[in-house]
Amino acid sequence: MAAVLLASAASLSAQSFSDRMSEKTGRKVRFGFKIDPGASFLNPQEAGVTRNSGRFYFSYGVLADWFIDDGERYALATGVQVTHFGSVMQYEAGKGLSDFRSASSEYDIRLQYIEVPVALKLKTATAKGFDFYGQFGGFVGMPIRARANVISNMQRFDKLSVLRQIQPFTAGMLLGAGIEYPLTETLTGVVGINYQNNFVDITRNGKWNDGRVTANSFILRLGVYF
């Protein structure tokens, strides 16, 4: 008798879960939140400017998947995120900001952007409910904060605002892959790896006299969808 009751309860629970999943199938959009730790690197492409080290990358924001099929296998993945990245750069004399060009100077550059990614996301399901996905697309953004700690002529200058010396717009490519897995009947977790490559010169060449400087970021995606 107990076994019958247990089997009946399990059947009802499975049916309830199936009904909820059926209700979710055919959605046009789903939302979530994410945090993305990683590593970032500014890449100077002119002699006289070198990168001493990268910096910790961190991003957080809202996820949105706009489905383009009823089975939720194809989507436009977008959202809004706030991103922190940078590098420690070495500028020879004559390069860098005008106040520090008289000598070789080190710049610890810390940037904060607001970005909007847009990517085509493709998913494949497994028997256990896990979905593997891959995505390819791009992003646009604008700086909202930029600071530099500068060491020049044996002096240190901390937390200098360089926002006016940074390009007001950025854009680039993004690649990603990962796995989605059910947490509860209504929550889906996501873990993945992303790569972002900025195409636009980050520093204004007229201000820094440093040629072209781009950025690469290697990112761990941690998020949840509702």
mmCIF file of N, CA and C in Angstrom, residues 35 51 72 74 78 82 87 100 103 106 120 128 132 137 140 144 150 169 174 199 214 226:
data_model
loop_
_atom_site.group_PDB
_atom_site.id
_atom_site.type_symbol
_atom_site.label_atom_id
_atom_site.label_comp_id
_atom_site.label_asym_id
_atom_site.label_seq_id
_atom_site.Cartn_x
_atom_site.Cartn_y
_atom_site.Cartn_z
ATOM 1 N N ILE A 35 26.782 36.840 -13.171
ATOM 2 C CA ILE A 35 28.040 37.467 -12.794
ATOM 3 C C ILE A 35 29.137 36.753 -13.568
ATOM 4 N N ARG A 51 52.513 46.144 -22.276
ATOM 5 C CA ARG A 51 51.657 45.729 -21.170
ATOM 6 C C ARG A 51 52.502 45.003 -20.136
ATOM 7 N N GLU A 72 12.570 26.427 -28.210
ATOM 8 C CA GLU A 72 13.551 27.164 -27.406
ATOM 9 C C GLU A 72 14.974 26.661 -27.648
ATOM 10 N N TYR A 74 16.790 27.979 -30.414
ATOM 11 C CA TYR A 74 17.475 29.076 -31.094
ATOM 12 C C TYR A 74 16.977 30.383 -30.507
ATOM 13 N N THR A 78 20.744 38.498 -25.417
ATOM 14 C CA THR A 78 21.127 39.890 -25.200
ATOM 15 C C THR A 78 21.012 40.207 -23.712
ATOM 16 N N VAL A 82 27.318 45.646 -16.688
ATOM 17 C CA VAL A 82 28.350 46.591 -16.268
ATOM 18 C C VAL A 82 29.648 45.801 -16.153
ATOM 19 N N SER A 87 44.429 47.010 -17.429
ATOM 20 C CA SER A 87 45.776 46.425 -17.447
ATOM 21 C C SER A 87 46.753 47.424 -16.855
ATOM 22 N N PHE A 100 52.754 63.465 -18.109
ATOM 23 C CA PHE A 100 53.749 62.474 -17.686
ATOM 24 C C PHE A 100 54.679 62.038 -18.825
ATOM 25 N N ALA A 103 59.072 61.461 -18.861
ATOM 26 C CA ALA A 103 59.817 60.279 -18.436
ATOM 27 C C ALA A 103 58.979 59.035 -18.693
ATOM 28 N N GLU A 106 54.472 54.337 -15.676
ATOM 29 C CA GLU A 106 53.615 53.157 -15.573
ATOM 30 C C GLU A 106 52.190 53.594 -15.252
ATOM 31 N N LEU A 120 23.740 35.187 -31.471
ATOM 32 C CA LEU A 120 22.889 34.066 -31.867
ATOM 33 C C LEU A 120 23.261 32.874 -30.997
ATOM 34 N N LYS A 128 18.903 13.949 -19.925
ATOM 35 C CA LYS A 128 18.796 14.299 -18.513
ATOM 36 C C LYS A 128 18.361 15.745 -18.294
ATOM 37 N N PHE A 132 23.389 21.921 -23.795
ATOM 38 C CA PHE A 132 24.660 22.514 -24.175
ATOM 39 C C PHE A 132 24.387 23.612 -25.195
ATOM 40 N N GLY A 137 28.419 36.409 -31.567
ATOM 41 C CA GLY A 137 27.813 37.704 -31.839
ATOM 42 C C GLY A 137 28.765 38.837 -31.539
ATOM 43 N N VAL A 140 28.219 46.236 -28.017
ATOM 44 C CA VAL A 140 28.535 47.666 -28.067
ATOM 45 C C VAL A 140 28.520 48.181 -26.635
ATOM 46 N N ILE A 144 31.796 54.417 -18.494
ATOM 47 C CA ILE A 144 31.114 55.245 -17.500
ATOM 48 C C ILE A 144 32.069 55.654 -16.383
ATOM 49 N N VAL A 150 49.250 56.313 -11.671
ATOM 50 C CA VAL A 150 50.424 56.575 -12.495
ATOM 51 C C VAL A 150 51.668 56.703 -11.623
ATOM 52 N N PHE A 169 33.009 55.263 -27.155
ATOM 53 C CA PHE A 169 32.233 54.156 -27.723
ATOM 54 C C PHE A 169 33.157 52.967 -27.936
ATOM 55 N N LEU A 174 32.059 38.604 -29.618
ATOM 56 C CA LEU A 174 32.015 37.694 -28.472
ATOM 57 C C LEU A 174 31.733 36.275 -28.950
ATOM 58 N N PHE A 199 37.133 45.694 -30.751
ATOM 59 C CA PHE A 199 37.680 46.133 -32.031
ATOM 60 C C PHE A 199 38.133 47.594 -32.009
ATOM 61 N N THR A 214 43.713 47.888 -27.968
ATOM 62 C CA THR A 214 42.457 47.137 -27.890
ATOM 63 C C THR A 214 42.452 46.299 -26.614
ATOM 64 N N PHE A 226 15.051 32.609 -15.129
ATOM 65 C CA PHE A 226 13.767 32.387 -14.446
ATOM 66 C C PHE A 226 12.727 31.846 -15.429
#
